[in-house]
Tab-separated table of C-alpha atoms in Angstrom:
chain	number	residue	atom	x	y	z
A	16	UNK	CA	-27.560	-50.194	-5.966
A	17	UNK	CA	-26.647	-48.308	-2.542
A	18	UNK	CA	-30.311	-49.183	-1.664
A	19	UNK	CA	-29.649	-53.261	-1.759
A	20	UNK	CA	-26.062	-52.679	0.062
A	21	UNK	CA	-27.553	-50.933	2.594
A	22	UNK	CA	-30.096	-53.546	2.919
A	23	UNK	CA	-27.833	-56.029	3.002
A	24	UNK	CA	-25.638	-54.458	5.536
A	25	UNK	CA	-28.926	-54.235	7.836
A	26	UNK	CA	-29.555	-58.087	7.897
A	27	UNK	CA	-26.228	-58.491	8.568
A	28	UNK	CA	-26.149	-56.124	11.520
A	29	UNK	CA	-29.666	-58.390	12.211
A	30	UNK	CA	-27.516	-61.699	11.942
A	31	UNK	CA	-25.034	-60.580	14.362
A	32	UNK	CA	-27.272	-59.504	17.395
A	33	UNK	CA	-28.912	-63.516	16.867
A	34	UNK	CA	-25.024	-65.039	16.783
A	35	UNK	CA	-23.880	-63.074	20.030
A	36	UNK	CA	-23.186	-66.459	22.406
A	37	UNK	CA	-24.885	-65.698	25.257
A	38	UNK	CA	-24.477	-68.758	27.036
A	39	UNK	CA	-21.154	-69.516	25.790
A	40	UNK	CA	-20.141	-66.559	27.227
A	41	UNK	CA	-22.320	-67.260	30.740
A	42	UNK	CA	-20.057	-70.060	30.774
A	43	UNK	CA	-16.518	-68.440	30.108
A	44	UNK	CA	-17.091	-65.455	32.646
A	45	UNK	CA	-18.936	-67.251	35.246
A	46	UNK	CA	-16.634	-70.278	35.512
A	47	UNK	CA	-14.195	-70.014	32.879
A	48	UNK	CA	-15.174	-73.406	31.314
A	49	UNK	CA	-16.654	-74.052	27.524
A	50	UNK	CA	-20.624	-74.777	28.306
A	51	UNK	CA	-20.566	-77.131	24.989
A	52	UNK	CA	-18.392	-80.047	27.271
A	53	UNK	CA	-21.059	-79.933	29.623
A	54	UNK	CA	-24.785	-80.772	30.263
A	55	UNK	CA	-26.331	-81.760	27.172
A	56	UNK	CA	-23.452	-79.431	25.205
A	57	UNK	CA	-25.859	-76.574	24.102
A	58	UNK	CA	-25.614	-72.931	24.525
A	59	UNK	CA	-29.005	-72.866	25.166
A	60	UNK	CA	-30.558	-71.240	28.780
A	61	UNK	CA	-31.340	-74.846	29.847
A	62	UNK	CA	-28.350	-76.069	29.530
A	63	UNK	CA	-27.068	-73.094	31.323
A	64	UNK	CA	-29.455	-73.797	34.218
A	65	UNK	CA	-28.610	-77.247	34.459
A	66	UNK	CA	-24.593	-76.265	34.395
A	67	UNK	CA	-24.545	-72.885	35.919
A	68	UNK	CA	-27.938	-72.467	38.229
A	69	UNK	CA	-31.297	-70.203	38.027
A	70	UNK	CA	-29.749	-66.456	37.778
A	71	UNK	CA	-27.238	-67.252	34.494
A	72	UNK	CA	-29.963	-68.906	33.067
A	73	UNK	CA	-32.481	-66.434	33.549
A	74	UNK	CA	-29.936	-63.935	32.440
A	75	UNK	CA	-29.122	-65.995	29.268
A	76	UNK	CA	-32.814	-66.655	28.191
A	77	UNK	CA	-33.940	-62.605	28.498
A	78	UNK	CA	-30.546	-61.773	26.612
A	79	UNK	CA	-31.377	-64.215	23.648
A	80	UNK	CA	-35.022	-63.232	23.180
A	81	UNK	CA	-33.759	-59.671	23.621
A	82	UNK	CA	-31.624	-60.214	20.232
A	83	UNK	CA	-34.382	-61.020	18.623
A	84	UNK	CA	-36.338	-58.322	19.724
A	85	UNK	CA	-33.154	-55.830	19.006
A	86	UNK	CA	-32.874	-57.317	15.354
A	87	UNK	CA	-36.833	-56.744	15.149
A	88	UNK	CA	-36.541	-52.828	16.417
A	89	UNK	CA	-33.261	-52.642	14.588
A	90	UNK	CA	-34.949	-53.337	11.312
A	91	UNK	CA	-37.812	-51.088	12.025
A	92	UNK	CA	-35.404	-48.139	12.593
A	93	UNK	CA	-32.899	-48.683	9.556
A	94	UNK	CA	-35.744	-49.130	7.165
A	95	UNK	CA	-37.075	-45.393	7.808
A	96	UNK	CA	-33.698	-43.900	8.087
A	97	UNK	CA	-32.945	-45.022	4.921
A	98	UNK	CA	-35.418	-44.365	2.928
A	99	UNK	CA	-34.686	-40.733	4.559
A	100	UNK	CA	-31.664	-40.474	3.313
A	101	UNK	CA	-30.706	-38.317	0.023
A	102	UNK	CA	-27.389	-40.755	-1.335
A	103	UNK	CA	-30.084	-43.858	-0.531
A	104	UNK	CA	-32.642	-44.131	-3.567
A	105	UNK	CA	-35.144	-46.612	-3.227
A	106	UNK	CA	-36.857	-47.924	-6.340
A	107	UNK	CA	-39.447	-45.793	-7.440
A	108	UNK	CA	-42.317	-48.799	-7.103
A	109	UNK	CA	-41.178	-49.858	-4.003
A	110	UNK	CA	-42.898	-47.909	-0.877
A	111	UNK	CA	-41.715	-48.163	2.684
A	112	UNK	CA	-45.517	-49.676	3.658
A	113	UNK	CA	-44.774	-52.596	1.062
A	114	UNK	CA	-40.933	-52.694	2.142
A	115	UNK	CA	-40.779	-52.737	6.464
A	116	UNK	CA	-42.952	-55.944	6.209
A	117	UNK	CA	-40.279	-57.684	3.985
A	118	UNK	CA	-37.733	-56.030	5.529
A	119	UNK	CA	-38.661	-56.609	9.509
A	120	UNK	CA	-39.277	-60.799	8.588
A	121	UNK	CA	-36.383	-60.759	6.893
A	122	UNK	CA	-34.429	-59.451	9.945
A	123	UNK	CA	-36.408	-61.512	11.955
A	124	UNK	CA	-34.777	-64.751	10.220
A	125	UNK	CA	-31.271	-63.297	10.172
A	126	UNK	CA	-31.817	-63.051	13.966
A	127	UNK	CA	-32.636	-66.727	14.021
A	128	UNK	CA	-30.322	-67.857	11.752
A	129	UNK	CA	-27.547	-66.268	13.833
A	130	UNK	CA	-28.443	-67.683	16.857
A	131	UNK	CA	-28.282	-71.453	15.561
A	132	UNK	CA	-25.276	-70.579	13.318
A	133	UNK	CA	-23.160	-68.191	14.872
A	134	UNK	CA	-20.006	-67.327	12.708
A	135	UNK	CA	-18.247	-67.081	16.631
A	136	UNK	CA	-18.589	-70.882	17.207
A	137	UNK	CA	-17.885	-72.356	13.933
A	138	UNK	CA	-21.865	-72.236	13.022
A	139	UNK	CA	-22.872	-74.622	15.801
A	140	UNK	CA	-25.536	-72.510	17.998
A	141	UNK	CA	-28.702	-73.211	20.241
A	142	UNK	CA	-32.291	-74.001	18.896
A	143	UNK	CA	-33.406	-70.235	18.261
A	144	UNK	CA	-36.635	-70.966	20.754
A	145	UNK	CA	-36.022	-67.809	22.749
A	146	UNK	CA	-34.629	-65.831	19.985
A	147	UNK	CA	-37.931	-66.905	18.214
A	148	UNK	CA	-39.767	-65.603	20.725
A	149	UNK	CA	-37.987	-61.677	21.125
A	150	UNK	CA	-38.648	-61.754	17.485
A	151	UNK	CA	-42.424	-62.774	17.850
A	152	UNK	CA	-43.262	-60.226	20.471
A	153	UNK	CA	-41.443	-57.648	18.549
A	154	UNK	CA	-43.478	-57.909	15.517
A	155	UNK	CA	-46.517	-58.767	16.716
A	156	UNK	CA	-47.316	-58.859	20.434
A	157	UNK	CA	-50.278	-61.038	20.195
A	158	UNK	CA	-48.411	-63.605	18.474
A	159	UNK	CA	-45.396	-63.758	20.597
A	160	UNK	CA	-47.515	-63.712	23.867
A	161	UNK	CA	-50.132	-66.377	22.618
A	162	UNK	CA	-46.853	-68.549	21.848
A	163	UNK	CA	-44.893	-68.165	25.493
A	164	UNK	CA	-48.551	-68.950	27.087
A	165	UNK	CA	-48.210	-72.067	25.030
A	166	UNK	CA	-44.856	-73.177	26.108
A	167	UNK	CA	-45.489	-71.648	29.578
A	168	UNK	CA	-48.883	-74.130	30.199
A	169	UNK	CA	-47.448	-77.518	28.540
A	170	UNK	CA	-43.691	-76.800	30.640
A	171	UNK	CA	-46.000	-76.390	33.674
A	172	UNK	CA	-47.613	-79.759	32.891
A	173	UNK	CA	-45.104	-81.984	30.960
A	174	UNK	CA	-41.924	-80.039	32.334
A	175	UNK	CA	-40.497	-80.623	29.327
A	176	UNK	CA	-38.406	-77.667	27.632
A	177	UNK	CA	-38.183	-78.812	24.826
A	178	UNK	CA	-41.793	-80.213	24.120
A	179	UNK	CA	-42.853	-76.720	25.146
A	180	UNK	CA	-40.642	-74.777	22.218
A	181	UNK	CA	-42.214	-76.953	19.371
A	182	UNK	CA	-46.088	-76.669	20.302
A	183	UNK	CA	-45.464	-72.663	21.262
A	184	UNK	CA	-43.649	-72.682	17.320
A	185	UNK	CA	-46.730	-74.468	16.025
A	186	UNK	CA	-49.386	-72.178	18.145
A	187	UNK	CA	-47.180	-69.358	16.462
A	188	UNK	CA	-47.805	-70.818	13.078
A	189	UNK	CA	-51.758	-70.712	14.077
A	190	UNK	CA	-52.471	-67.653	15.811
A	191	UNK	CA	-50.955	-65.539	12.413
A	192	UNK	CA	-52.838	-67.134	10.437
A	193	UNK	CA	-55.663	-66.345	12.920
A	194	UNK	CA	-54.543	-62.838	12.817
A	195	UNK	CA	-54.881	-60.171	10.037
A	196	UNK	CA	-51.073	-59.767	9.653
A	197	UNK	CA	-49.080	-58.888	6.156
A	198	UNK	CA	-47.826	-61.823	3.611
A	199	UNK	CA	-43.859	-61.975	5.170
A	200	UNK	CA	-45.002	-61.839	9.052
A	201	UNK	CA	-46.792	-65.406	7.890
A	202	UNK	CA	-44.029	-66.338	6.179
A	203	UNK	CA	-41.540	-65.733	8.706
A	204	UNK	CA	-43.193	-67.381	11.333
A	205	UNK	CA	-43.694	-70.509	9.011
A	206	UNK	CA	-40.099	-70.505	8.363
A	207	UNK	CA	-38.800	-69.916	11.786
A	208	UNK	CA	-41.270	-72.436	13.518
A	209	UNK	CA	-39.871	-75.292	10.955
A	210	UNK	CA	-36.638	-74.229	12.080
A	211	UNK	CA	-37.369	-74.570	15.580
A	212	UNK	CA	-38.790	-77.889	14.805
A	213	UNK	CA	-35.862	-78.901	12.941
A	214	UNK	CA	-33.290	-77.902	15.272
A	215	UNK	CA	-35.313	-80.457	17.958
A	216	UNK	CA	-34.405	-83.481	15.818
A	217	UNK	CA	-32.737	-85.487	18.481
A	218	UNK	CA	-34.830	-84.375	21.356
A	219	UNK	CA	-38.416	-85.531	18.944
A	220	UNK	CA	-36.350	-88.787	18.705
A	221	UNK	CA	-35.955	-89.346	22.251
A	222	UNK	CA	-39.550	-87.974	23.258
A	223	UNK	CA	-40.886	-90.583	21.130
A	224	UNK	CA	-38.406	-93.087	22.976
A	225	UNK	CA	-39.626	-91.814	26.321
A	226	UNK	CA	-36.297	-90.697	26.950
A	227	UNK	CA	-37.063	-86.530	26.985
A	228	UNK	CA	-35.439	-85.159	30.554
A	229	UNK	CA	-37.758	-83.381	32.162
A	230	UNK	CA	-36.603	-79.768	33.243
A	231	UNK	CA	-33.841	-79.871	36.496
A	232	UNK	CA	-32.873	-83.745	35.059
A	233	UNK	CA	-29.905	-84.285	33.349
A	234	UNK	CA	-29.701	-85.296	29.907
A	235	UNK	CA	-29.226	-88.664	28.301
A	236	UNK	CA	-27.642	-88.092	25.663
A	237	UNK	CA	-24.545	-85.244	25.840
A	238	UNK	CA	-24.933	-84.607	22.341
A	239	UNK	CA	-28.819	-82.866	22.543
């Protein structure tokens, strides 16, 4: 039983380090205003360039894919320690090789799921994107680095943020397949690319209206 509490407690140590409101925050100690009533009303580091400038938004989007990569590490580290520790008994089938996979991906979609629902803002967060990524290139490198060269050429072309967070979310999806990676890292990156997807509702609408802003435009619609 203290095995599944502690596991518990780990994803939601995970779930926290997604939910911190980094760009909230930008917002409230840079200028003292709520970043939600402005821009396009996310949290997200491109709404905080378009509100706040370059530097906060640089700031913001490192922080955010640092959570993920914290969660990642995080659930690396708590996974050994307690399997280490005497008052912690892990079933007897149920080796740490078979568990850190499980464990790590699980993590990994805490971090995500705190970022786009953070318990600090009533459960209204940004589109996970960055925190996807810190997760990515904190369990596997290739991955996460094959997915920001993705989003990194087709912003470069299209200029299009948001364009370039669902096809670097689908490469994702692709390259671990490609890869020779456990069960849950597959899983995990199926899961957290639909969510990235998913969270992109309005702005798929309005690409396929021609509507999209391009990055440094404002947005159409305040509610994206």
């Amino acid at each position: 039983m203290m095995f599944w509490t502690a596991g518990v407690a780990g994803l939601a140590v995970a779930y926290l380090l997604g939910s911190l409101p980094t760009g909230y925050l930008a917002g409230k100690l840079l200028r003292g205003i709520d970043i939600r009533e402005y821009g396009s009303r996310s949290i997200g580091a491109t709404n905080v360039l378009r509100t706040l400038g370059k530097w906060p938004a640089l700031v913001v989007l490192l922080t955010d894919v640092l959570k993920g990569v914290g969660a990642v590490v995080f659930a690396g580290w708590f996974c050994s320690w307690i399997y280490k520790v005497p008052a912690v008994t892990p079933p007897a089938a149920l080796e740490l090789q078979t568990f850190l996979p499980w464990a790590v991906s699980l993590a990994g979609l805490a971090a995500l799921l705190g970022h786009s629902r953070p318990v600090w803002l009533n459960f209204a967060g940004g589109k996970s994107a960055a925190t996807g990524l810190g997760v990515l290139l904190a369990m596997s490198w290739p991955v996460g680095v094959g997915a920001a060269a993705v989003f990194a050429v087709v912003l470069a072309v299209f200029r299009i943020v948001s364009l370039g967070s669902m096809l670097a979310a689908l490469a994702a999806v692709a390259i671990v397949f490609g890869l020779d990676h456990p069960l849950p890292y597959r899983l995990l990156v199926v899961a957290g690319g639909l969510t990235v997807i998913a969270l992109h509702r309005a702005n798929i609408q309005r690409l396929l209206a021609g509507m999209e802003p391009r990055l440094g435009q404002r947005s159409p619609d305040p509610k994206s």
